Short mmCIF file of C-alpha atoms in Angstrom, two decimals:
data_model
loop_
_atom_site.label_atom_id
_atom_site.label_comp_id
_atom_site.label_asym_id
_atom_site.label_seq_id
_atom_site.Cartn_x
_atom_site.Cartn_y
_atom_site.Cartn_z
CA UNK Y 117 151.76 132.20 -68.06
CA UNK Y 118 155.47 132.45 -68.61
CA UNK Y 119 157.12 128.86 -68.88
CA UNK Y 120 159.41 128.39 -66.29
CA UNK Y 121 163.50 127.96 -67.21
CA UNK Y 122 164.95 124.91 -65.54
CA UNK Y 123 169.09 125.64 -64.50
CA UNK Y 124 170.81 124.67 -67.51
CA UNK Y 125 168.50 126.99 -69.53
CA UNK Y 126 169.46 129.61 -67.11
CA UNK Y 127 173.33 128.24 -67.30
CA UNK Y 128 172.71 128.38 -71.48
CA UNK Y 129 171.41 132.05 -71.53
CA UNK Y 130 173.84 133.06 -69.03
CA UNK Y 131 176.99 131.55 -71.29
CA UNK Y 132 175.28 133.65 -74.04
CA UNK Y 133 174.80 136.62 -72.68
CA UNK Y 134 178.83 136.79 -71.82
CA UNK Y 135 179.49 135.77 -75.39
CA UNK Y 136 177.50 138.79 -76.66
CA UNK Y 137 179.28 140.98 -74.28
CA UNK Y 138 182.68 139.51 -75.59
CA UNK Y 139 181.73 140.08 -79.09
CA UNK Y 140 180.16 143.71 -78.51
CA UNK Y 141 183.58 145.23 -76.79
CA UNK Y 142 185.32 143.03 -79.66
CA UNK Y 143 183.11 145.18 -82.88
CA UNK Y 144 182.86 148.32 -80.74
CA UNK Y 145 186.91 147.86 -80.26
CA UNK Y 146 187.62 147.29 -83.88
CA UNK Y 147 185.67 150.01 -85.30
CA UNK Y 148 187.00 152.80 -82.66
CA UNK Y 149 190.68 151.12 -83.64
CA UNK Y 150 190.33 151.04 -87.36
CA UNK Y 151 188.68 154.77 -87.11
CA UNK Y 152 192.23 156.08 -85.34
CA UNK Y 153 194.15 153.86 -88.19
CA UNK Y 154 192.06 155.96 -90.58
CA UNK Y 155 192.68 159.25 -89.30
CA UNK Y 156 196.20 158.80 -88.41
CA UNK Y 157 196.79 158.19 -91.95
CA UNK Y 158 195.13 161.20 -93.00
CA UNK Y 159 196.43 163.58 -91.09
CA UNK Y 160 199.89 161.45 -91.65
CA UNK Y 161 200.94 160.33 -88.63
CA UNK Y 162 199.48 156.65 -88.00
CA UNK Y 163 199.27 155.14 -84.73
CA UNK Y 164 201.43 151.94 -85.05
CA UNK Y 165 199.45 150.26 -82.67
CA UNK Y 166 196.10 150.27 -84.67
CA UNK Y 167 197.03 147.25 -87.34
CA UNK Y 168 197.81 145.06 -84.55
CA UNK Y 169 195.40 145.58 -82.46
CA UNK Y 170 192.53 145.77 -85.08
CA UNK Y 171 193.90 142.11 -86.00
CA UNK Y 172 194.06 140.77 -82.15
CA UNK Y 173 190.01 142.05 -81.66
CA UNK Y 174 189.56 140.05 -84.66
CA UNK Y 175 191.00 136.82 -83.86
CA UNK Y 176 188.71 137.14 -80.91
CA UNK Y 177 185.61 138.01 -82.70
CA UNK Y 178 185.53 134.87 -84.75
CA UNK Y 179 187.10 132.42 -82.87
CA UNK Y 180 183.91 133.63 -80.07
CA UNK Y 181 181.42 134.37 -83.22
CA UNK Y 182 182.30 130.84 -84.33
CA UNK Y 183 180.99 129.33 -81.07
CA UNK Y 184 178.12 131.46 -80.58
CA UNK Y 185 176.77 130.60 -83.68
CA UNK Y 186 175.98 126.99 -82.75
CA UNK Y 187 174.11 128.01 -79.63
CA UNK Y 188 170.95 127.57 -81.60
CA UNK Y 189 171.86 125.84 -84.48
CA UNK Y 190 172.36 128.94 -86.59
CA UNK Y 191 175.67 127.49 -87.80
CA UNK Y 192 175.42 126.30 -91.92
CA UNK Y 193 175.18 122.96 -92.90
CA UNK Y 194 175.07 121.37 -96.09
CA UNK Y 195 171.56 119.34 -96.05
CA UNK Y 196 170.72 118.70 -99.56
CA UNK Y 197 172.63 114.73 -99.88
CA UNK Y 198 170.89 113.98 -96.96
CA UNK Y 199 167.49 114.91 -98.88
CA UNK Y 200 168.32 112.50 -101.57
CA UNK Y 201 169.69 110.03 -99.66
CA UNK Y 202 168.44 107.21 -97.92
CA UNK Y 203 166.16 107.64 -94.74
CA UNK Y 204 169.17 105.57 -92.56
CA UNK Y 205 171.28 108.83 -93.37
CA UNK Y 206 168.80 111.36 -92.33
CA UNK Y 207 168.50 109.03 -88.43
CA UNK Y 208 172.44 108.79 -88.53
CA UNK Y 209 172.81 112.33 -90.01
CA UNK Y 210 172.12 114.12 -86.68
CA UNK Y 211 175.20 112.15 -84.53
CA UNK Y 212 177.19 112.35 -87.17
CA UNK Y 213 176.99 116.33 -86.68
CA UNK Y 214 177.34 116.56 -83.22
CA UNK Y 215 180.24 114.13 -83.29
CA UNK Y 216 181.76 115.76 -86.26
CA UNK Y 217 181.32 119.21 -84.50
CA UNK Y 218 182.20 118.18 -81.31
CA UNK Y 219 185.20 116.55 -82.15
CA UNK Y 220 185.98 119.37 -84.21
CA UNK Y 221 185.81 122.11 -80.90
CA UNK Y 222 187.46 119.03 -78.99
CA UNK Y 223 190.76 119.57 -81.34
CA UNK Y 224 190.67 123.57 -80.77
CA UNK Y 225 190.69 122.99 -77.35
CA UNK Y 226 193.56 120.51 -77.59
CA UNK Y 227 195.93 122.77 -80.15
CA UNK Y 228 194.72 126.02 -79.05
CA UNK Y 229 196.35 124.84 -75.14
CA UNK Y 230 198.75 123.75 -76.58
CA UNK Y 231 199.82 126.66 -78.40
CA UNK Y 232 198.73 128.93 -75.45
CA UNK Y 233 201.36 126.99 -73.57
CA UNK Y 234 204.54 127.51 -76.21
CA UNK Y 235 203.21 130.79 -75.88
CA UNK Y 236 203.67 130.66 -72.32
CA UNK Y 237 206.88 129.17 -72.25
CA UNK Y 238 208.71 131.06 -75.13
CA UNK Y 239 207.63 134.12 -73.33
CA UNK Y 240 205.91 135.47 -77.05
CA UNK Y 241 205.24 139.02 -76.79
CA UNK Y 242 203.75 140.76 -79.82
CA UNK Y 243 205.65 143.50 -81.66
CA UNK Y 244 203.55 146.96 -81.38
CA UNK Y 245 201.63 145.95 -78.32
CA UNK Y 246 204.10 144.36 -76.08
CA UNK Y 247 201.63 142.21 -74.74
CA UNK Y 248 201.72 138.65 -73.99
CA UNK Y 249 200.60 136.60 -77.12
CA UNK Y 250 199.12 134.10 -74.75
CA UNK Y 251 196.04 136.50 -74.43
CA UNK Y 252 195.77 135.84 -77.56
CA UNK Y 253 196.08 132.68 -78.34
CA UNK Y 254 193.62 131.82 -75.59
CA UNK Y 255 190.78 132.82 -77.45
CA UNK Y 256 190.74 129.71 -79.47
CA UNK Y 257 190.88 126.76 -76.88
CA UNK Y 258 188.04 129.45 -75.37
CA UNK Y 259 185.93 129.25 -78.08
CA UNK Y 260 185.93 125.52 -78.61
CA UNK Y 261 184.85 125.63 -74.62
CA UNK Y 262 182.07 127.87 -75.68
CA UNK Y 263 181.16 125.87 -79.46
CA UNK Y 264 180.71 122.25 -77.14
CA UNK Y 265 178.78 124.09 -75.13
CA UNK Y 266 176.58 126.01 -77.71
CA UNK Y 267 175.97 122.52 -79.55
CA UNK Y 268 174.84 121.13 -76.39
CA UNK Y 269 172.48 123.82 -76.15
CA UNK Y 270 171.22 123.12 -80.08
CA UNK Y 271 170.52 119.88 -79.04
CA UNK Y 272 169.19 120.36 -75.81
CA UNK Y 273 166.64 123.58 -76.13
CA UNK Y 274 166.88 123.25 -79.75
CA UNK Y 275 166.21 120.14 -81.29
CA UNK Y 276 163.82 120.85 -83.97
CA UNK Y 277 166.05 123.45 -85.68
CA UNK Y 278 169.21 120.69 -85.43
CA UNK Y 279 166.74 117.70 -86.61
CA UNK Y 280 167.20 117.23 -90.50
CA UNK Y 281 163.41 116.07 -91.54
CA UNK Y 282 162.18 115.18 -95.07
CA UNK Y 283 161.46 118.29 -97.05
CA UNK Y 284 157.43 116.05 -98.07
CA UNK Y 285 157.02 116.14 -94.51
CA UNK Y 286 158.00 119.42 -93.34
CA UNK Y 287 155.66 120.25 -96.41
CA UNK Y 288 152.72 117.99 -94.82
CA UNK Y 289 153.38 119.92 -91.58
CA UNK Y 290 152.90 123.19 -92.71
CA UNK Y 291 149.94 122.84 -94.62
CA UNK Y 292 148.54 120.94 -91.65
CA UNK Y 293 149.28 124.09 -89.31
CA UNK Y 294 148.08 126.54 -92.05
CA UNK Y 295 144.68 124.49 -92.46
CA UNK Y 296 144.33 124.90 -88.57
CA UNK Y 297 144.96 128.70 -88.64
#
């Protein structure tokens, strides 16, 4: 029998699914824009449209690939001082991420609006495109929506892959499930 998702799972799998969409059209974009860069050149007459507009689908991308990967603690993290350090660190070691992360998405909100809105107000076009840089720029505060999000999700439906254990243990707990097997 299927386990039943409860609404924020559903609200979780539904914020992911749109990411995957966003970074689908973003690849699919690049590649069909960095093809016509390719073959303008060759046949020498490039499209001066293609180097911008590669770059703008890539700035999107990351700034949404950055995000996504915390929506199951995929993201890296360096684990190996809290292996050799004291058990304390290990208890602390998982608020200290979230806040560090958090806080981290918190500030590309706070810059990335704020940027969005100089881009507003200076009226900031870009140069081959001729389209408003704000629709740019917007992908950042966006994706530190989406990163706050995925961590809460890490924590949330993921816990055991955030959780930093003690390498003996995890050891202990394998052979454990291996003996029952």
């Amino acid at each position: 029998m299927e386990k039943k998702k409860s609404v924020i799972s559903k609200v979780f799998g539904c914020v992911n699914k749109v990411e995957n969409v966003i970074l689908a059209i973003m690849v699919v974009g690049m590649l069909v824009t960095i093809l016509l860069q390719i073959i303008g050149r060759v046949i020498g007459h490039p499209f001066p449209w293609t180097e911008e507009t590669s770059r703008y689908l890539f700035l999107w991308m990351m700034f949404v690939a950055l995000a996504s990967g915390f929506n199951q603690a995929e993201s890296s993290r360096v684990t190996l001082l809290l292996q050799v350090g004291p058990k304390w660190l290990k208890k602390f070691s998982e608020i200290l991420y979230a806040v560090i992360v958090v806080a981290f998405f918190g500030f590309m909100i706070i810059w990335g609006i704020e940027v969005v809105r100089q881009q507003i107000m200076m009226k900031e076009m870009g140069t081959a495109l001729a389209i408003p840089m704000w629709v740019i720029g917007i992908c950042q505060p966006i994706a530190g929506v989406l990163g706050i999000i995925g961590v809460a999700e890490s924590f949330l439906e993921h816990h055991e892959k955030v959780a930093i254990g003690d390498k003996e243990t995890e050891k202990q707990k394998a052979l454990e499930q291996g003996d029952r097997l």
